Amino acid sequence: MQRPAGLLALLLLGALRSAALEPVSVSLAIGAASMLTGYLSSPRFYCAFVECCPPDDHRPDPAALQQALDERLFGQHLAQGVILKALTGFINNPNPKKPLVLSLHGWAGTGKNFVSQIIAEKLYPAGLKSKFVHLFLSTLHFPHEHLVPLYKDQLQKWIRGNVSSCAKSLFIFDEMDKLHPGLIDAIKPFLDYYEQIDGVSYRRAIFIFLSNAGGDLITKVALDFWRNGQEREEIGLKDLEVVLSLGVFNNRNSGLWHSSLIDRNLIDYFVPFLPLEYKHVKMCIRAEMKSRGNPINEEIVNQVADEMTFFPKDEKIYSDKGCKTVQTKLDFYEGPHGPLSPF
């Protein structure tokens, strides 16, 4: 860790010059300068100006995590419950046996990216901008299938280097359903039950996979519950997790097709994100209005929600884009400071 050595030297030199003719004062100045040097070079002072890796005893507030999920994630009782328990249990465990690995599945706009953003914000003050949060986009970082061997090598080096610098690193892999088959297996050693690999422990790291794969399976289960007259909240993790893990394992376009991560049970939770209903879309619209600092206008909420399209064709229960287009549709009716005037 670098220290502001130049500043310390100047302070000490100034103290000595100001007391050059008084031996007693010189001793006092040296003592004061030594104390100041110790304070300025302490991690607490240094980390007030430069982002530092969270210490071992750092424990994010689970109540703050729950509040953020309550305020920004809608219609996802399963995902919220699993993520809150998994993350809280992991960060409070002084000696985890392996990294935490979460695989989030569901259609676009159901909240997967929101959740990864919330987790980053609650673990690091800088959120997704933190130097300890690493986001990989399949189509951007791993676009060419013929370069998979090179990508595997680069990915291993990147993870090894960053965990060496900060054991509590967060890695997010978005667009897993667009990832070339076999590529993700390159990180298998880092997710396994090893105390160390080449002197580096990966047990404090967190890995999150985001994927649209399995969205059809999740929707089928949700639709069956609806058609049987059962409440959405009656859907349990047991109704989806096994179906989901098998589905993505056998889906060549899942990014986890025949993956050793599934075969070796290295993914701790397959987290299903249910398709969103009309009422959930309205919740998203209200939350977006609130985030803009605008009053809630129910007329506009209804107008925006009514412009969304829903499926299946006959029942029209679920939004086919979730809440993904809420921001742009709201821009048509509402500016940054409230409803727009008519032309």
Short mmCIF file of C-alpha atoms in Angstrom, two decimals:
data_model
loop_
_atom_site.label_atom_id
_atom_site.label_comp_id
_atom_site.label_asym_id
_atom_site.label_seq_id
_atom_site.Cartn_x
_atom_site.Cartn_y
_atom_site.Cartn_z
CA MET A 1 0.00 0.00 0.00
CA GLN A 2 1.45 3.38 -0.99
CA ARG A 3 1.74 6.05 1.68
CA PRO A 4 1.84 9.86 1.30
CA ALA A 5 5.57 9.82 2.15
CA GLY A 6 6.30 13.24 0.59
CA LEU A 7 3.70 14.91 2.79
CA LEU A 8 5.09 13.28 5.93
CA ALA A 9 8.65 14.37 5.12
CA LEU A 10 7.58 17.99 4.55
CA LEU A 11 5.66 18.10 7.82
CA LEU A 12 8.61 16.72 9.77
CA LEU A 13 11.07 19.12 8.09
CA GLY A 14 8.81 22.09 8.83
CA ALA A 15 8.54 21.12 12.47
CA LEU A 16 12.33 20.87 12.83
CA ARG A 17 12.96 24.21 11.11
CA SER A 18 10.45 26.05 13.25
CA ALA A 19 12.21 24.79 16.42
CA ALA A 20 15.82 24.96 15.22
CA LEU A 21 17.14 27.11 18.11
CA GLU A 22 15.31 25.34 20.95
CA PRO A 23 16.58 21.81 21.84
CA VAL A 24 13.59 21.06 24.06
CA SER A 25 11.20 22.19 21.34
CA VAL A 26 13.10 20.07 18.84
CA SER A 27 12.40 16.97 20.94
CA LEU A 28 8.75 17.90 21.25
CA ALA A 29 8.50 18.59 17.53
CA ILE A 30 10.06 15.24 16.68
CA GLY A 31 7.66 13.47 19.02
CA ALA A 32 4.66 15.30 17.56
CA ALA A 33 5.84 14.65 14.03
CA SER A 34 6.28 10.96 14.81
CA MET A 35 2.74 10.76 16.16
CA LEU A 36 1.45 12.61 13.09
CA THR A 37 3.42 10.32 10.81
CA GLY A 38 1.88 7.28 12.47
CA TYR A 39 -1.63 8.71 12.09
CA LEU A 40 -1.23 9.81 8.48
CA SER A 41 0.29 6.47 7.49
CA SER A 42 -2.41 4.43 9.21
CA PRO A 43 -4.79 2.43 6.99
CA ARG A 44 -7.77 4.29 8.47
CA PHE A 45 -6.46 7.68 7.32
CA TYR A 46 -5.21 6.39 3.97
CA CYS A 47 -8.48 4.58 3.17
CA ALA A 48 -10.45 7.78 3.77
CA PHE A 49 -8.99 9.08 0.50
CA VAL A 50 -8.23 5.92 -1.49
CA GLU A 51 -10.53 2.92 -1.89
CA CYS A 52 -9.16 0.00 0.09
CA CYS A 53 -10.06 -3.67 0.10
CA PRO A 54 -12.64 -4.33 2.86
CA PRO A 55 -10.92 -5.77 5.96
CA ASP A 56 -11.73 -9.24 7.26
CA ASP A 57 -13.94 -7.87 10.03
CA HIS A 58 -16.01 -5.69 7.66
CA ARG A 59 -19.68 -6.75 7.83
CA PRO A 60 -22.17 -4.99 5.51
CA ASP A 61 -25.50 -4.21 7.15
CA PRO A 62 -28.09 -6.89 6.20
CA ALA A 63 -30.92 -4.50 7.10
CA ALA A 64 -29.64 -2.03 4.48
CA LEU A 65 -29.51 -4.83 1.92
CA GLN A 66 -33.08 -5.88 2.70
CA GLN A 67 -34.32 -2.30 2.50
CA ALA A 68 -32.70 -1.82 -0.91
CA LEU A 69 -34.26 -5.03 -2.20
CA ASP A 70 -37.66 -4.02 -0.83
CA GLU A 71 -37.49 -0.63 -2.52
CA ARG A 72 -36.06 -1.64 -5.90
CA LEU A 73 -37.00 -5.26 -6.59
CA PHE A 74 -40.62 -6.16 -7.31
CA GLY A 75 -42.47 -9.45 -7.62
CA GLN A 76 -39.43 -11.57 -6.74
CA HIS A 77 -40.10 -13.11 -3.36
CA LEU A 78 -37.94 -16.14 -4.21
CA ALA A 79 -34.93 -14.19 -5.43
CA GLN A 80 -35.10 -11.71 -2.57
CA GLY A 81 -35.26 -14.39 0.10
CA VAL A 82 -32.48 -16.53 -1.33
CA ILE A 83 -30.09 -13.64 -2.01
CA LEU A 84 -30.60 -12.04 1.39
CA LYS A 85 -29.96 -15.30 3.27
CA ALA A 86 -27.09 -16.45 1.04
CA LEU A 87 -25.22 -13.15 1.12
CA THR A 88 -25.78 -12.51 4.84
CA GLY A 89 -24.68 -16.02 5.76
CA PHE A 90 -21.58 -15.80 3.61
CA ILE A 91 -20.30 -12.41 4.79
CA ASN A 92 -20.89 -13.35 8.44
CA ASN A 93 -19.00 -16.62 8.11
CA PRO A 94 -15.44 -16.07 9.39
CA ASN A 95 -14.16 -19.15 7.57
CA PRO A 96 -16.11 -20.02 4.40
CA LYS A 97 -15.03 -23.24 2.68
CA LYS A 98 -15.49 -21.87 -0.84
CA PRO A 99 -16.48 -18.68 -2.65
CA LEU A 100 -20.15 -17.76 -2.86
CA VAL A 101 -21.52 -18.55 -6.33
CA LEU A 102 -24.98 -17.36 -7.40
CA SER A 103 -26.57 -18.04 -10.79
CA LEU A 104 -29.49 -15.68 -11.52
CA HIS A 105 -31.98 -16.75 -14.19
CA GLY A 106 -35.04 -15.19 -15.79
CA TRP A 107 -36.29 -13.12 -18.68
CA ALA A 108 -34.89 -9.64 -19.36
CA GLY A 109 -36.26 -6.86 -17.18
CA THR A 110 -37.11 -9.03 -14.19
CA GLY A 111 -34.44 -7.55 -11.89
CA LYS A 112 -31.23 -9.59 -12.27
CA ASN A 113 -29.05 -6.58 -13.07
CA PHE A 114 -30.72 -4.56 -10.31
CA VAL A 115 -29.80 -7.25 -7.79
CA SER A 116 -26.15 -7.41 -8.86
CA GLN A 117 -25.99 -3.61 -8.64
CA ILE A 118 -27.54 -3.61 -5.17
CA ILE A 119 -25.10 -6.28 -3.96
CA ALA A 120 -22.15 -4.26 -5.28
CA GLU A 121 -23.43 -1.10 -3.59
CA LYS A 122 -23.86 -2.81 -0.23
CA LEU A 123 -20.43 -4.47 -0.30
CA TYR A 124 -18.43 -1.47 -1.58
CA PRO A 125 -19.14 2.28 -1.22
CA ALA A 126 -18.30 2.83 -4.91
CA GLY A 127 -20.72 0.13 -6.04
CA LEU A 128 -20.19 -1.07 -9.60
CA LYS A 129 -17.48 1.58 -10.01
CA SER A 130 -15.37 -0.03 -7.28
CA LYS A 131 -12.01 -1.39 -8.38
CA PHE A 132 -12.91 -4.57 -6.51
CA VAL A 133 -16.03 -5.20 -8.64
CA HIS A 134 -15.37 -6.82 -12.02
CA LEU A 135 -18.12 -6.98 -14.64
CA PHE A 136 -17.77 -9.23 -17.68
CA LEU A 137 -20.11 -8.95 -20.68
CA SER A 138 -20.01 -12.02 -22.89
CA THR A 139 -20.55 -10.23 -26.19
CA LEU A 140 -17.99 -7.54 -25.32
CA HIS A 141 -15.21 -9.40 -23.53
CA PHE A 142 -15.50 -12.86 -25.16
CA PRO A 143 -16.96 -12.29 -28.64
CA HIS A 144 -15.02 -14.79 -30.80
CA GLU A 145 -15.47 -18.54 -30.43
CA HIS A 146 -12.10 -19.38 -32.00
CA LEU A 147 -10.38 -17.38 -29.23
CA VAL A 148 -11.88 -19.37 -26.35
CA PRO A 149 -8.48 -20.89 -25.32
CA LEU A 150 -7.02 -17.37 -25.12
CA TYR A 151 -10.03 -16.08 -23.19
CA LYS A 152 -9.69 -18.92 -20.68
CA ASP A 153 -6.06 -18.03 -20.01
CA GLN A 154 -6.83 -14.30 -19.72
CA LEU A 155 -9.78 -14.93 -17.42
CA GLN A 156 -7.74 -17.08 -15.05
CA LYS A 157 -4.97 -14.47 -14.90
CA TRP A 158 -7.46 -11.66 -14.30
CA ILE A 159 -9.22 -13.43 -11.44
CA ARG A 160 -5.96 -14.63 -9.87
CA GLY A 161 -4.45 -11.14 -10.00
CA ASN A 162 -7.47 -9.36 -8.57
CA VAL A 163 -8.12 -11.83 -5.75
CA SER A 164 -4.41 -11.62 -4.88
CA SER A 165 -4.90 -7.87 -4.44
CA CYS A 166 -8.23 -8.15 -2.61
CA ALA A 167 -9.63 -11.42 -1.29
CA LYS A 168 -13.11 -9.88 -1.09
CA SER A 169 -13.49 -9.32 -4.82
CA LEU A 170 -16.83 -9.51 -6.65
CA PHE A 171 -17.04 -10.94 -10.19
CA ILE A 172 -20.22 -10.51 -12.25
CA PHE A 173 -20.69 -12.40 -15.53
CA ASP A 174 -23.57 -10.93 -17.54
CA GLU A 175 -25.12 -12.46 -20.68
CA MET A 176 -24.17 -15.97 -19.63
CA ASP A 177 -26.61 -17.32 -22.21
CA LYS A 178 -24.38 -15.78 -24.90
CA LEU A 179 -21.13 -17.20 -23.48
CA HIS A 180 -19.33 -19.78 -25.60
CA PRO A 181 -19.76 -23.33 -24.21
CA GLY A 182 -16.89 -24.47 -22.01
CA LEU A 183 -15.41 -21.02 -21.40
CA ILE A 184 -16.78 -20.61 -17.88
CA ASP A 185 -15.19 -23.92 -16.84
CA ALA A 186 -11.85 -22.07 -16.85
CA ILE A 187 -12.72 -20.61 -13.44
CA LYS A 188 -13.73 -23.97 -11.94
CA PRO A 189 -10.57 -24.30 -9.76
CA PHE A 190 -11.28 -20.91 -8.14
CA LEU A 191 -14.81 -21.96 -7.12
CA ASP A 192 -13.88 -25.32 -5.64
CA TYR A 193 -13.18 -26.34 -2.03
CA TYR A 194 -9.46 -25.52 -2.04
CA GLU A 195 -7.86 -23.71 0.87
CA GLN A 196 -5.35 -22.11 -1.49
CA ILE A 197 -4.21 -22.33 -5.11
CA ASP A 198 -0.59 -21.28 -5.67
CA GLY A 199 -0.65 -19.39 -2.38
CA VAL A 200 -3.92 -17.53 -3.09
CA SER A 201 -7.21 -18.17 -1.27
CA TYR A 202 -10.42 -17.54 -3.22
CA ARG A 203 -12.79 -18.38 -0.37
CA ARG A 204 -13.81 -14.76 0.36
CA ALA A 205 -14.68 -13.91 -3.26
CA ILE A 206 -18.21 -13.75 -4.71
CA PHE A 207 -19.18 -14.83 -8.24
CA ILE A 208 -22.54 -13.92 -9.81
CA PHE A 209 -23.81 -15.24 -13.15
CA LEU A 210 -26.69 -13.47 -14.96
CA SER A 211 -28.60 -15.34 -17.64
CA ASN A 212 -31.84 -15.30 -19.60
CA ALA A 213 -31.50 -19.08 -19.94
CA GLY A 214 -34.19 -20.93 -18.06
CA GLY A 215 -36.69 -18.10 -18.43
CA ASP A 216 -39.07 -20.38 -20.31
CA LEU A 217 -38.89 -23.03 -17.57
CA ILE A 218 -39.55 -20.46 -14.86
CA THR A 219 -42.48 -19.01 -16.77
CA LYS A 220 -44.00 -22.47 -17.26
CA VAL A 221 -43.96 -23.17 -13.52
CA ALA A 222 -45.37 -19.72 -12.71
CA LEU A 223 -48.10 -20.13 -15.31
CA ASP A 224 -49.05 -23.58 -13.99
CA PHE A 225 -49.47 -22.11 -10.51
CA TRP A 226 -51.63 -19.30 -11.89
CA ARG A 227 -53.84 -21.65 -13.91
CA ASN A 228 -54.28 -23.88 -10.85
CA GLY A 229 -55.53 -20.92 -8.85
CA GLN A 230 -52.43 -20.78 -6.61
CA GLU A 231 -50.84 -17.56 -5.44
CA ARG A 232 -47.55 -16.47 -6.94
CA GLU A 233 -46.02 -16.36 -3.45
CA GLU A 234 -46.75 -20.07 -3.03
CA ILE A 235 -44.02 -20.90 -5.54
CA GLY A 236 -41.04 -22.25 -3.57
CA LEU A 237 -37.40 -22.67 -4.45
CA LYS A 238 -37.91 -26.44 -4.47
CA ASP A 239 -40.39 -26.01 -7.35
CA LEU A 240 -37.76 -24.43 -9.56
CA GLU A 241 -34.14 -24.97 -8.50
CA VAL A 242 -33.69 -28.59 -9.69
CA VAL A 243 -35.63 -27.95 -12.91
CA LEU A 244 -33.55 -24.85 -13.52
CA SER A 245 -30.15 -26.47 -12.90
CA LEU A 246 -30.98 -29.41 -15.19
CA GLY A 247 -32.43 -27.10 -17.81
CA VAL A 248 -29.37 -24.86 -18.12
CA PHE A 249 -27.01 -27.86 -17.92
CA ASN A 250 -28.70 -29.37 -20.98
CA ASN A 251 -29.15 -26.07 -22.85
CA ARG A 252 -26.30 -25.41 -25.25
CA ASN A 253 -27.13 -21.69 -25.22
CA SER A 254 -27.01 -21.29 -21.45
CA GLY A 255 -23.26 -20.72 -20.98
CA LEU A 256 -23.39 -23.59 -18.47
CA TRP A 257 -24.00 -26.36 -21.02
CA HIS A 258 -22.45 -29.55 -19.61
CA SER A 259 -20.46 -27.32 -17.26
CA SER A 260 -18.30 -28.84 -14.54
CA LEU A 261 -19.55 -26.05 -12.27
CA ILE A 262 -22.94 -27.76 -12.21
CA ASP A 263 -21.56 -31.28 -12.38
CA ARG A 264 -19.38 -30.63 -9.31
CA ASN A 265 -22.13 -28.73 -7.44
CA LEU A 266 -20.05 -25.55 -7.26
CA ILE A 267 -22.96 -23.19 -7.89
CA ASP A 268 -24.48 -22.57 -4.47
CA TYR A 269 -27.87 -21.28 -5.61
CA PHE A 270 -29.79 -21.20 -8.87
CA VAL A 271 -31.94 -18.13 -8.29
CA PRO A 272 -35.15 -17.89 -10.36
CA PHE A 273 -36.59 -14.50 -11.34
CA LEU A 274 -40.30 -14.82 -12.05
CA PRO A 275 -41.97 -13.05 -14.99
CA LEU A 276 -43.52 -9.73 -13.95
CA GLU A 277 -47.25 -9.06 -13.91
CA TYR A 278 -49.10 -5.82 -14.68
CA LYS A 279 -49.08 -4.76 -11.01
CA HIS A 280 -45.31 -5.23 -10.80
CA VAL A 281 -44.74 -3.10 -13.90
CA LYS A 282 -46.71 -0.31 -12.20
CA MET A 283 -44.48 -0.67 -9.15
CA CYS A 284 -41.42 -0.22 -11.39
CA ILE A 285 -42.93 2.92 -12.92
CA ARG A 286 -43.63 4.45 -9.52
CA ALA A 287 -40.10 3.63 -8.32
CA GLU A 288 -38.64 5.28 -11.43
CA MET A 289 -40.72 8.41 -10.84
CA LYS A 290 -39.55 8.50 -7.23
CA SER A 291 -35.89 8.11 -8.27
CA ARG A 292 -36.30 11.16 -10.52
CA GLY A 293 -37.63 13.17 -7.61
CA ASN A 294 -41.02 13.57 -9.26
CA PRO A 295 -44.43 13.14 -7.60
CA ILE A 296 -46.28 9.90 -8.34
CA ASN A 297 -48.83 10.55 -11.08
CA GLU A 298 -51.16 7.56 -11.28
CA GLU A 299 -52.57 8.66 -14.62
CA ILE A 300 -49.11 8.48 -16.17
CA VAL A 301 -48.41 5.21 -14.33
CA ASN A 302 -51.45 3.66 -16.00
CA GLN A 303 -50.60 5.11 -19.42
CA VAL A 304 -47.06 3.71 -19.35
CA ALA A 305 -48.18 0.31 -18.02
CA ASP A 306 -50.90 0.04 -20.68
CA GLU A 307 -48.30 0.51 -23.42
CA MET A 308 -46.40 -2.60 -22.33
CA THR A 309 -47.13 -5.91 -24.07
CA PHE A 310 -48.06 -9.07 -22.19
CA PHE A 311 -48.12 -12.83 -22.76
CA PRO A 312 -49.37 -15.59 -23.17
CA LYS A 313 -51.51 -14.50 -26.10
CA ASP A 314 -54.81 -15.42 -24.49
CA GLU A 315 -54.25 -14.68 -20.78
CA LYS A 316 -51.85 -11.71 -21.16
CA ILE A 317 -50.49 -12.11 -17.63
CA TYR A 318 -46.77 -11.40 -17.88
CA SER A 319 -44.86 -8.45 -19.32
CA ASP A 320 -42.69 -9.71 -22.19
CA LYS A 321 -39.96 -7.16 -21.40
CA GLY A 322 -40.44 -7.03 -17.66
CA CYS A 323 -39.59 -3.48 -16.58
CA LYS A 324 -36.78 -3.06 -19.08
CA THR A 325 -38.41 -0.30 -21.18
CA VAL A 326 -40.02 1.60 -18.30
CA GLN A 327 -37.42 4.40 -18.30
CA THR A 328 -37.66 5.19 -22.00
CA LYS A 329 -41.46 4.97 -22.05
CA LEU A 330 -41.67 7.24 -19.02
CA ASP A 331 -39.45 9.79 -20.78
CA PHE A 332 -42.23 10.22 -23.35
CA TYR A 333 -44.68 11.36 -20.67
CA GLU A 334 -42.42 12.83 -18.04
CA GLY A 335 -39.28 14.96 -18.09
CA PRO A 336 -36.69 15.13 -15.29
CA HIS A 337 -38.89 17.53 -13.29
CA GLY A 338 -42.39 16.19 -13.89
CA PRO A 339 -45.00 15.72 -16.61
CA LEU A 340 -44.15 17.20 -20.00
CA SER A 341 -46.34 19.91 -21.51
CA PRO A 342 -48.29 18.91 -24.65
CA PHE A 343 -46.90 20.02 -28.00
#
